[in-house]
Amino acid sequence: MCGIVACCGSDNIPQLLLNGLAHLEYRGYDSAGIAVIDNEEGRLRVVKRLRQSDRGMIDLLREAAAAEGIDEAISARAGIGHTRWATHGAPSVANAHPHLDCEGRIAVVHNGIIENHARLKAELVEEGHCFKSQTDTEVVIHLLEKYYDQADGDLVESVRRTVAQLSGSFALAILHLGHPDTIVVTRNDSPLVLGSYEYGSIAASDTPAIIGYTRDVSYLGNRDLAVLHGDGQIECYDPAGELYVPNIYHIEWDIEEAEKGGYPDFMLKEIFEQPQVVQNTLAGRFDAQAQRLQFDELPLSPADIAAIERVYIVACGTSYHAGLIAKNMIENAARLPVEVQVASEFRYHNPIINGNTLVIAITQSGETADTLEAVRMARQTGAHVIAVTNVVGSRITAEAQTSLFVKANIEIAVAATKSFLAQLVLLSLLALYLAQELGLLTKRKISKYYNEMCQLPAQIESLLAEESVSAVKAAAEACVHAHTALFIGRGVGASTCYEGALKLKEISYLHAEALSAGEIKHGTIALIDPDQGTPVVAVALQSATYDKMLANIQEVKARGARVIALATEGDEQITELVDHVVWLPPVREIISPITASVVLQLFARHIAVCLGRDVDQPRNLAKSVTVE
Ligand code: AGP
């Protein structure tokens, strides 16, 4: 999705903007631009470029800016930058941000969607404003232009009046020629992070853009407004116009984590970080002395937990798949009925929900619009609403009653990997915690389960060792030219397959479909083409349904499929039946998605690499989807 960087101070402003935008490239975008106030020439200077498939976008923009003298030599104390992911108006230089007003005095960058832009535009055109793009954003500039004149040059007041007219989601950074040492930012349902640093103040839509300058950051609430000054002062105002001092959060991770560190792509780096991420997510959750799991941040008393009648899990994409797996975990351990819904459907399906319902919203980014809307709706019903997220300060943390943080640290690749594994670990612990509080598991059992989970980091390490990775690569290379790939499993194995298929689709662009192995003979088996040797990835780990799984493998094999099995070490039977085997360490069935998913991530990535895809920034996708 779109990215924003804004800064003012005595630093090299163009460089700071371009470096910040480079750290937002991972979010996915089609064009980029910056605007600075040239104090010497007394005018706004803007440069924008469209993405080209063969060039790094920000390098292109850097060259273009330098060619126009927008570099360290320019006398500028304030600037704004943007990466655009088109929603209203095709990718083009005219539609790229920053946008300027009629007189060239105001520049604005915007993330989100102004839902009432058509009506506002009609009114502004009527009043004589001249629009130069097809974007929804441009209404913001012309409103600012109008209100700035009406408010006698009071920039903050003109922003307030403008924002009052807007419905929809927005994060805005505003630059005005008459205020060369100031930037005004505001937001509604679109993230914005702020901080002061040695030479001034800085804001961005996402932390990686500013982490190189400060690790002490603040977040604005919806419709709050902040004025950034070149001396590092930041004034924050709530929607009523009251000045307030924001909370400061210290970011634990550093800039190295937002860089590739020798890996060819972020996805591979993040896959290899998983042993540590799993360890971090497990840490601090078990009181060894009391032999109890602890979730002190949960706002649920023992009586609340005992009264829970039903659990709803709402999420999108990969997080939804984590929800499917968590359903198995919670139903097995805590014996509570769980319904998993894609967040975009939840509001519209009239869910059966009341004060005795626990709603768990899972979102890596904490900014997914569909999930946020589901949470808002659930809160209105009086249900207990908790979020599972990776991002401290994200929107969901303000909307849910409580947030449980997974410890994946910043995830850059668009395809979620380590955040997914961290979600699975946290949700397994939560399932066990609910069982513990409901008196369904003895201390001995809880302790045993937790200790088994503590083996996971080493088990994942073994899957990332050369021998295992080579086996995955060999299997992947045999599938590169397939037209479609099927993923089959049973129970949690089937849920694991949904995520495996999504990973393959999103980064390799191959068609893939996942289904319960028992279902394949009811229709989908028709897709198996003996001439193609259609790949079928079978999650066939030791489990209660293992024998049934073998029968399903034989069914597809008999129709000419090329079968890649994920099997438990020591399983001699399976080698006879399949074309490729990747061995996994024996783990309890209910947590097996945590290890099996690592193999499926490597499988998808290797196919994508063989096909020459942009693994980190797949086409048409964005890291956080802030529109419904
Ligand atoms: C993950 O690989 C995908 N890019 C996508 O499905 C993602 O999981 C989905 O958009 C939900 O994101 P969230 O977890 O940040 O809410």
XYZ file of C-alpha atoms and ligand atoms in Angstrom:
644
model
C 0.000 0.000 0.000
C 1.058 3.649 -0.101
C 3.862 4.995 2.055
C 4.535 8.424 3.560
C 7.675 10.097 4.867
C 7.728 13.706 6.095
C 10.468 15.580 7.887
C 11.642 19.008 8.844
C 14.904 20.170 10.334
C 18.444 21.050 9.431
C 19.356 17.712 7.868
C 19.744 16.844 4.193
C 15.981 16.737 3.615
C 15.902 15.153 0.098
C 18.221 12.385 1.209
C 16.215 11.710 4.340
C 13.004 11.481 2.323
C 14.528 9.178 -0.288
C 16.128 6.923 2.316
C 12.825 6.756 4.161
C 10.944 5.854 0.981
C 13.520 3.163 0.220
C 12.608 1.570 3.543
C 8.938 1.608 2.561
C 9.501 -0.044 -0.833
C 8.500 -3.393 0.643
C 4.920 -2.214 1.043
C 4.361 -2.397 -2.727
C 3.814 0.658 -4.960
C 3.684 1.852 -8.562
C 5.055 5.402 -8.393
C 6.876 7.684 -5.974
C 7.647 11.338 -5.445
C 8.978 13.984 -3.094
C 8.354 17.693 -2.536
C 10.546 20.128 -0.614
C 10.399 23.846 0.051
C 13.303 25.501 -1.746
C 13.965 28.446 0.578
C 16.410 30.121 -1.770
C 14.052 30.152 -4.732
C 10.969 30.554 -2.549
C 8.998 27.784 -4.246
C 7.945 24.197 -3.869
C 10.090 21.726 -5.783
C 8.507 18.410 -6.751
C 9.857 15.335 -8.472
C 7.828 12.187 -9.264
C 8.502 9.005 -11.181
C 6.620 5.903 -12.324
C 7.976 2.500 -11.401
C 9.869 0.691 -14.150
C 10.171 -3.069 -14.092
C 13.936 -3.057 -14.632
C 14.968 -0.315 -12.184
C 14.922 0.226 -8.441
C 12.237 2.896 -8.046
C 13.898 4.956 -5.381
C 17.252 4.989 -7.215
C 15.385 6.294 -10.243
C 13.763 8.995 -8.155
C 17.091 9.854 -6.522
C 18.704 10.351 -9.936
C 15.783 12.445 -11.167
C 15.873 14.599 -8.027
C 19.638 15.132 -8.311
C 19.268 16.067 -11.984
C 16.840 18.796 -10.934
C 19.074 20.024 -8.127
C 16.901 18.544 -5.390
C 19.782 17.167 -3.371
C 21.990 18.031 -0.404
C 22.811 21.423 -1.918
C 19.221 22.647 -1.790
C 18.248 25.054 0.944
C 15.272 23.161 2.344
C 14.080 22.600 5.909
C 10.903 20.653 5.207
C 9.788 17.966 2.778
C 7.320 15.163 2.168
C 7.606 11.936 0.171
C 5.280 9.188 -0.985
C 5.111 5.784 -2.599
C 1.738 5.243 -4.293
C -0.269 2.026 -4.776
C -3.014 3.063 -7.176
C -6.634 2.963 -6.051
C -8.266 6.000 -7.732
C -6.663 6.736 -11.088
C -4.175 4.555 -12.951
C -0.470 4.533 -12.079
C 0.894 7.671 -13.796
C 3.104 10.638 -13.012
C 0.037 12.901 -12.886
C -1.593 10.678 -10.280
C 1.608 10.182 -8.270
C 1.973 12.179 -5.048
C 2.827 14.826 -3.841
C -0.047 16.853 -5.293
C -0.071 20.642 -5.399
C -2.828 23.236 -5.099
C -3.740 25.637 -7.939
C -1.126 28.214 -6.878
C 1.705 25.771 -6.138
C 1.846 26.818 -2.466
C 0.668 23.602 -0.796
C 1.878 20.033 -1.263
C 0.144 16.988 0.146
C 0.786 13.259 0.317
C -2.025 10.915 1.271
C -2.514 7.268 2.187
C -6.030 5.806 2.278
C -9.236 6.596 0.426
C -11.354 9.750 0.655
C -14.770 8.184 0.271
C -16.701 11.410 -0.349
C -14.210 12.753 -2.888
C -16.681 12.838 -5.805
C -19.060 15.233 -4.055
C -16.209 17.385 -2.717
C -14.595 17.559 -6.144
C -17.834 18.670 -7.805
C -18.176 21.485 -5.263
C -14.543 22.565 -5.586
C -14.675 22.549 -9.395
C -17.794 24.682 -9.150
C -15.812 27.097 -6.989
C -13.141 27.315 -9.675
C -10.453 24.906 -8.497
C -8.520 23.186 -11.226
C -7.893 19.435 -10.827
C -4.888 17.854 -12.487
C -5.215 14.176 -11.509
C -7.815 11.416 -11.214
C -6.996 10.800 -7.569
C -9.324 11.083 -4.607
C -6.431 12.826 -2.832
C -6.582 16.013 -4.836
C -9.731 17.226 -3.087
C -7.663 17.538 0.094
C -5.306 20.076 -1.476
C -8.041 22.238 -2.891
C -9.930 22.184 0.400
C -6.737 23.233 2.166
C -6.223 26.016 -0.344
C -9.749 27.264 0.244
C -9.627 27.084 4.037
C -6.107 28.513 4.279
C -7.345 31.716 2.682
C -10.504 31.715 4.796
C -8.496 31.123 8.014
C -6.147 34.037 7.249
C -3.099 31.868 6.812
C -3.608 29.684 9.897
C -2.297 26.363 8.560
C -3.411 24.237 11.518
C -6.913 25.679 11.400
C -7.128 25.087 7.645
C -6.104 21.441 8.148
C -8.746 21.092 10.870
C -11.463 22.486 8.639
C -10.339 20.277 5.764
C -10.288 17.103 7.837
C -13.775 17.876 9.126
C -14.982 17.558 5.506
C -13.375 14.195 4.841
C -14.872 10.762 5.266
C -12.888 7.599 4.680
C -9.374 6.681 5.661
C -6.397 8.984 5.468
C -2.927 9.732 6.661
C -1.861 13.141 5.382
C 1.388 15.092 5.442
C 1.093 18.732 4.432
C 3.742 21.199 3.378
C 3.051 24.919 2.897
C 5.357 27.434 1.281
C 4.400 30.027 3.887
C 5.589 27.717 6.727
C 9.034 26.552 5.633
C 9.990 25.040 8.998
C 6.770 23.119 9.655
C 4.859 20.052 8.540
C 1.323 19.202 9.592
C 0.243 15.582 9.714
C -3.079 13.974 10.554
C -4.715 10.575 10.192
C -7.893 8.535 10.315
C -7.746 4.717 10.069
C -4.403 4.856 8.321
C -1.166 4.510 10.266
C 1.251 7.320 11.104
C 4.248 7.228 13.394
C 6.170 10.308 14.631
C 9.424 11.040 16.358
C 12.074 13.657 17.062
C 15.695 13.141 16.203
C 18.975 15.005 16.477
C 18.285 17.433 13.625
C 14.509 17.827 13.648
C 11.279 15.850 13.552
C 10.020 13.148 11.286
C 6.821 11.231 10.517
C 6.056 8.199 8.382
C 3.364 5.685 7.645
C 5.549 2.845 8.866
C 8.402 2.547 11.342
C 11.207 1.329 9.009
C 11.237 4.773 7.363
C 12.217 6.515 10.598
C 13.943 3.838 12.657
C 17.349 4.995 11.379
C 16.703 8.395 13.007
C 14.851 7.584 16.189
C 13.605 4.535 18.083
C 11.403 6.572 20.428
C 8.148 7.072 18.606
C 4.544 8.167 19.118
C 1.339 7.300 17.314
C -1.524 9.647 16.539
C -5.118 8.728 17.377
C -7.847 8.962 14.745
C -8.400 12.560 13.577
C -5.608 13.827 15.830
C -3.268 16.322 14.267
C 0.435 16.974 14.841
C 2.640 19.910 13.947
C 6.256 18.964 13.334
C 8.866 21.670 13.789
C 12.401 21.879 12.491
C 13.815 22.118 16.028
C 12.437 18.645 16.869
C 9.368 19.924 18.750
C 6.127 18.109 17.967
C 2.734 19.430 19.061
C -0.116 16.913 19.131
C -3.791 17.899 19.185
C -6.821 15.697 19.736
C -9.909 16.076 17.502
C -11.317 18.734 19.880
C -8.171 20.808 19.343
C -6.747 20.137 22.828
C -2.961 19.963 23.004
C -1.724 16.693 24.550
C 1.564 14.962 25.278
C 1.662 11.646 23.405
C 2.949 8.378 24.873
C 6.423 7.492 23.689
C 7.113 3.885 22.686
C 10.627 2.537 22.385
C 11.108 0.334 19.318
C 13.091 -2.760 20.287
C 14.314 -3.782 16.852
C 16.889 -1.797 14.892
C 17.618 -0.804 11.328
C 19.594 -4.000 10.560
C 16.367 -5.956 10.897
C 14.878 -3.874 8.111
C 17.800 -4.807 5.841
C 18.600 -8.048 4.045
C 21.762 -8.840 6.005
C 23.366 -10.947 3.272
C 20.236 -12.887 2.258
C 19.120 -12.610 -1.389
C 15.642 -11.513 -0.312
C 13.732 -10.568 2.833
C 11.494 -13.597 2.595
C 14.402 -15.998 2.960
C 15.859 -13.914 5.782
C 12.532 -13.961 7.574
C 12.110 -17.715 7.078
C 15.529 -18.205 8.671
C 14.622 -15.928 11.587
C 11.821 -18.269 12.610
C 13.632 -20.329 15.254
C 14.371 -17.088 17.114
C 10.877 -15.717 16.577
C 9.300 -18.877 17.971
C 11.605 -18.708 20.969
C 10.756 -15.043 21.560
C 7.025 -15.725 21.364
C 7.295 -18.601 23.854
C 9.427 -16.589 26.279
C 7.743 -15.310 29.408
C 4.515 -17.243 28.899
C 5.196 -20.043 31.402
C 5.720 -19.683 35.123
C 7.891 -22.730 35.796
C 7.476 -22.496 39.551
C 3.693 -22.369 39.486
C 3.608 -24.610 36.389
C 1.092 -22.282 34.824
C 0.819 -20.456 31.548
C 0.414 -16.725 31.950
C -1.528 -14.221 29.860
C -1.689 -11.386 32.353
C -2.738 -8.872 29.702
C -5.990 -10.752 28.966
C -8.962 -8.842 30.351
C -10.770 -12.081 31.212
C -11.450 -13.177 34.780
C -11.814 -16.923 35.514
C -15.572 -16.297 35.628
C -15.469 -14.634 32.186
C -13.583 -17.594 30.756
C -15.955 -20.076 32.350
C -18.876 -18.202 30.795
C -17.495 -18.231 27.227
C -20.001 -19.995 25.008
C -18.368 -19.537 21.659
C -15.182 -18.207 20.083
C -15.092 -16.295 16.816
C -11.811 -15.795 15.012
C -11.731 -13.044 12.392
C -8.815 -12.366 10.065
C -7.718 -12.154 6.438
C -5.286 -14.061 4.224
C -2.465 -15.739 6.067
C -3.809 -14.582 9.424
C -7.099 -16.277 8.536
C -5.172 -19.496 7.983
C -3.598 -19.075 11.412
C -7.192 -18.806 12.647
C -8.165 -22.093 10.968
C -5.289 -23.835 12.706
C -6.112 -22.123 16.015
C -9.666 -23.452 15.748
C -8.299 -26.988 15.926
C -6.082 -26.027 18.828
C -8.787 -24.309 20.886
C -11.459 -26.912 20.199
C -9.072 -29.728 21.088
C -7.553 -28.246 24.211
C -10.278 -25.991 25.632
C -13.355 -27.772 24.199
C -14.911 -24.461 23.149
C -16.735 -24.177 19.814
C -14.782 -21.963 17.437
C -15.978 -20.342 14.239
C -13.408 -18.815 11.890
C -14.575 -16.069 9.543
C -12.795 -14.028 6.913
C -13.036 -10.526 8.327
C -14.569 -9.040 5.175
C -17.602 -11.352 5.598
C -17.990 -11.235 9.362
C -20.057 -8.055 9.574
C -22.430 -9.160 6.878
C -23.276 -12.624 8.044
C -25.153 -11.674 11.205
C -22.895 -13.595 13.598
C -24.394 -15.096 16.748
C -22.486 -13.057 19.260
C -23.074 -11.710 22.765
C -21.320 -10.872 26.023
C -20.262 -14.494 26.405
C -18.496 -14.599 23.063
C -14.743 -14.294 22.754
C -13.684 -12.669 19.481
C -10.052 -13.076 18.477
C -8.918 -10.780 15.663
C -5.637 -11.873 14.103
C -3.647 -9.367 12.060
C 0.074 -9.171 11.545
C 0.064 -5.516 10.574
C -2.725 -4.442 12.903
C -3.926 -2.163 10.091
C -6.045 -4.422 7.872
C -9.238 -2.476 7.199
C -11.504 -5.543 6.972
C -10.275 -6.851 10.321
C -10.607 -3.443 11.975
C -14.217 -3.174 10.817
C -14.968 -6.651 12.151
C -13.485 -5.659 15.518
C -15.564 -2.467 15.674
C -18.705 -4.408 14.963
C -17.843 -7.082 17.551
C -17.156 -4.442 20.210
C -20.629 -3.019 19.736
C -22.158 -6.357 20.715
C -20.448 -6.448 24.120
C -18.305 -9.468 23.228
C -14.793 -9.820 24.641
C -12.562 -8.699 21.775
C -8.844 -9.390 21.747
C -6.323 -8.807 19.007
C -3.313 -10.897 18.090
C -0.875 -8.635 16.275
C 2.774 -8.045 15.544
C 2.790 -4.266 15.555
C 2.835 -2.235 18.744
C 0.906 0.994 18.261
C -1.011 -0.288 15.247
C -4.659 0.673 14.808
C -6.019 -2.618 16.111
C -4.340 -2.031 19.466
C -6.577 1.002 19.943
C -9.726 -0.773 18.763
C -9.548 -4.136 20.549
C -9.969 -4.503 24.306
C -6.499 -5.962 24.590
C -3.718 -6.937 22.251
C -1.546 -10.014 22.494
C 1.719 -9.317 20.703
C 3.532 -11.953 18.714
C 7.264 -11.393 18.754
C 8.107 -11.537 15.059
C 9.637 -8.038 14.856
C 9.368 -6.127 11.616
C 8.359 -8.285 8.643
C 9.346 -6.753 5.312
C 8.506 -9.356 2.645
C 4.908 -9.006 1.493
C 4.404 -12.746 1.960
C 3.939 -13.362 5.675
C 6.200 -16.097 7.052
C 7.669 -15.460 10.483
C 4.640 -13.504 11.665
C 2.458 -16.499 10.725
C 4.604 -18.898 12.725
C 4.599 -16.515 15.672
C 0.790 -16.328 15.457
C 0.576 -20.125 15.544
C 2.815 -20.287 18.607
C 0.895 -17.598 20.458
C -2.478 -19.112 19.568
C -1.331 -22.589 20.699
C -0.338 -21.080 24.022
C -3.645 -19.249 24.236
C -5.552 -22.489 23.559
C -3.621 -24.192 26.352
C -4.176 -21.210 28.636
C -7.950 -21.356 28.111
C -7.838 -25.105 28.848
C -5.811 -24.408 31.986
C -8.255 -21.767 33.207
C -11.190 -24.065 32.481
C -9.513 -26.775 34.566
C -9.241 -29.145 31.606
C -5.498 -29.738 31.803
C -3.387 -30.689 34.791
C -0.254 -28.730 35.661
C 1.798 -31.722 34.580
C 0.190 -31.761 31.147
C 0.533 -28.012 30.676
C 4.173 -28.233 31.609
C 4.696 -31.168 29.231
C 3.024 -29.363 26.310
C 4.990 -26.203 26.954
C 8.262 -28.134 27.102
C 7.423 -29.818 23.811
C 6.829 -26.416 22.272
C 10.216 -25.296 23.549
C 11.749 -27.936 21.236
C 10.276 -26.170 18.210
C 13.132 -23.687 17.602
C 15.661 -26.530 17.324
C 13.264 -28.554 15.181
C 12.804 -25.612 12.821
C 16.597 -25.162 12.718
C 16.861 -28.743 11.479
C 14.411 -27.950 8.665
C 16.573 -25.001 7.663
C 19.721 -27.135 7.519
C 21.232 -27.757 4.105
C 20.051 -31.349 3.716
C 16.438 -30.505 4.362
C 16.487 -27.344 2.231
C 18.033 -29.336 -0.654
C 15.210 -31.865 -0.476
C 12.673 -29.034 -0.660
C 14.499 -27.459 -3.590
C 14.599 -30.735 -5.528
C 10.855 -31.156 -5.065
C 10.214 -27.511 -6.002
C 12.313 -27.696 -9.168
C 10.209 -30.613 -10.385
C 7.092 -28.419 -10.110
C 8.292 -25.204 -11.709
C 6.536 -25.792 -15.027
C 3.248 -26.983 -13.591
C -0.007 -25.233 -14.491
C -1.550 -25.881 -11.130
C -0.545 -27.431 -7.829
C -2.799 -29.123 -5.305
C -2.171 -29.246 -1.560
C -3.888 -31.947 0.463
C -3.976 -32.853 4.136
C -6.387 -33.829 6.875
C -7.313 -32.054 10.090
C -4.671 -29.453 10.951
C -2.784 -30.776 7.918
C -5.558 -29.459 5.660
C -5.447 -26.040 7.353
C -1.671 -26.010 6.878
C -2.240 -26.676 3.181
C -4.404 -23.562 2.769
C -1.473 -21.434 3.811
C 0.979 -23.464 1.685
C -1.176 -22.898 -1.406
C -1.575 -19.174 -0.690
C 2.190 -18.759 -0.310
C 2.760 -20.450 -3.668
C 0.108 -18.355 -5.434
C 1.172 -15.008 -4.094
C 4.871 -15.226 -4.860
C 5.107 -17.588 -7.860
C 1.779 -16.672 -9.560
C 1.155 -20.407 -10.151
C -2.376 -21.519 -9.585
C -2.663 -23.585 -6.425
C -5.550 -25.046 -4.503
C -5.688 -26.591 -1.074
C -8.300 -28.966 0.178
C -9.004 -31.653 2.665
C -7.505 -34.864 1.263
C -10.801 -36.669 1.713
C -12.528 -34.150 -0.536
C -10.289 -34.473 -3.574
C -12.141 -37.504 -4.973
C -15.366 -35.474 -4.942
C -14.316 -33.277 -7.850
C -10.888 -31.659 -7.731
C -9.136 -34.900 -8.670
C -10.278 -34.128 -12.231
C -7.522 -31.493 -12.367
C -4.805 -34.131 -12.219
C -3.297 -34.424 -15.635
C -1.049 -37.460 -16.124
C 0.743 -35.760 -19.042
C 1.647 -32.815 -16.842
C 2.323 -34.845 -13.705
C 0.265 -32.315 -11.736
C 2.071 -31.668 -8.438
C 0.190 -32.712 -5.309
C 1.775 -31.627 -2.047
C 0.585 -33.989 0.673
C 0.977 -33.164 4.350
C 1.164 -36.763 5.557
C 2.633 -36.562 9.034
C 2.009 -39.196 11.706
C -1.505 -38.539 12.957
C -4.802 -40.187 13.708
C -5.700 -39.966 10.012
C -2.345 -41.091 8.617
C -3.701 -44.287 7.010
C -6.505 -42.390 5.337
C -3.933 -39.917 4.058
C -1.932 -42.743 2.482
C -5.079 -43.924 0.719
C -5.669 -40.419 -0.652
C -2.072 -40.249 -1.853
C -2.569 -43.506 -3.702
C -5.717 -42.141 -5.338
C -3.887 -39.144 -6.796
C -0.795 -41.143 -7.649
C -2.922 -43.610 -9.611
C -4.125 -40.691 -11.745
C -0.640 -39.539 -12.655
C 0.084 -36.885 -9.999
C 3.621 -36.089 -8.935
C 3.394 -36.349 -5.160
C 5.562 -34.382 -2.762
C 5.023 -35.657 0.742
C 5.808 -33.961 4.024
C 6.379 -36.996 6.232
C 7.564 -37.773 9.730
C 11.160 -38.928 10.084
C 11.324 -42.691 10.252
C 8.222 -43.282 8.102
C 9.432 -45.986 5.742
C 6.057 -46.733 4.250
C 5.632 -43.431 2.463
C 8.816 -43.455 0.386
C 7.378 -46.262 -1.733
C 4.318 -44.252 -2.668
C 5.531 -40.763 -3.541
C 7.974 -38.944 -5.813
C 9.615 -36.673 -3.250
C 9.724 -36.719 0.531
C 10.693 -33.915 2.897
C 11.266 -35.257 6.385
C 9.945 -33.472 9.448
C 10.804 -34.138 13.073
C 8.099 -35.910 15.072
C 5.916 -33.382 16.902
C 2.472 -33.545 18.464
C -0.106 -33.382 15.645
C -1.780 -30.228 16.920
C 1.428 -28.163 16.650
C 2.668 -29.826 13.457
C 1.518 -26.840 11.300
C 4.353 -24.878 12.912
C 7.030 -27.129 11.442
C 5.216 -28.130 8.241
C 4.633 -24.485 7.291
C 8.373 -23.807 7.233
C 8.795 -26.452 4.528
C 5.875 -25.063 2.517
C 7.328 -21.543 2.725
C 10.679 -22.766 1.373
C 8.876 -24.742 -1.344
C 6.903 -21.705 -2.543
C 9.907 -19.410 -2.411
C 12.122 -21.756 -4.392
C 9.561 -22.120 -7.176
C 9.172 -18.330 -7.271
C 12.953 -17.855 -7.456
C 13.219 -20.441 -10.270
C 10.528 -18.533 -12.166
C 12.399 -15.253 -11.685
C 9.653 -13.620 -9.620
C 10.121 -10.644 -7.327
C 9.815 -12.682 -4.155
C 9.591 -9.770 -1.725
C 7.241 -7.557 -3.693
C 4.896 -9.762 -5.693
C 2.740 -8.082 -8.291
C -0.598 -6.566 -7.242
C 0.004 -7.186 -3.529
C 0.679 -4.883 -0.611
C 2.009 -5.588 2.844
C -0.880 -4.087 4.712
C -4.281 -3.741 3.101
C -5.792 -0.610 4.575
C -8.807 -0.455 2.266
C -11.957 -2.588 2.473
C 0.260 -12.802 3.565
O 1.266 -13.483 2.911
C -0.542 -11.987 2.690
N 0.264 -11.003 2.075
C -1.895 -11.497 3.161
O -2.776 -12.550 2.933
C -2.074 -11.033 4.620
O -1.927 -12.114 5.483
C -3.457 -10.397 4.795
O -3.555 -9.268 3.978
C -3.759 -10.033 6.234
O -2.819 -9.154 6.733
P -2.712 -8.851 8.285
O -2.275 -10.107 8.957
O -1.695 -7.759 8.383
O -4.075 -8.440 8.746
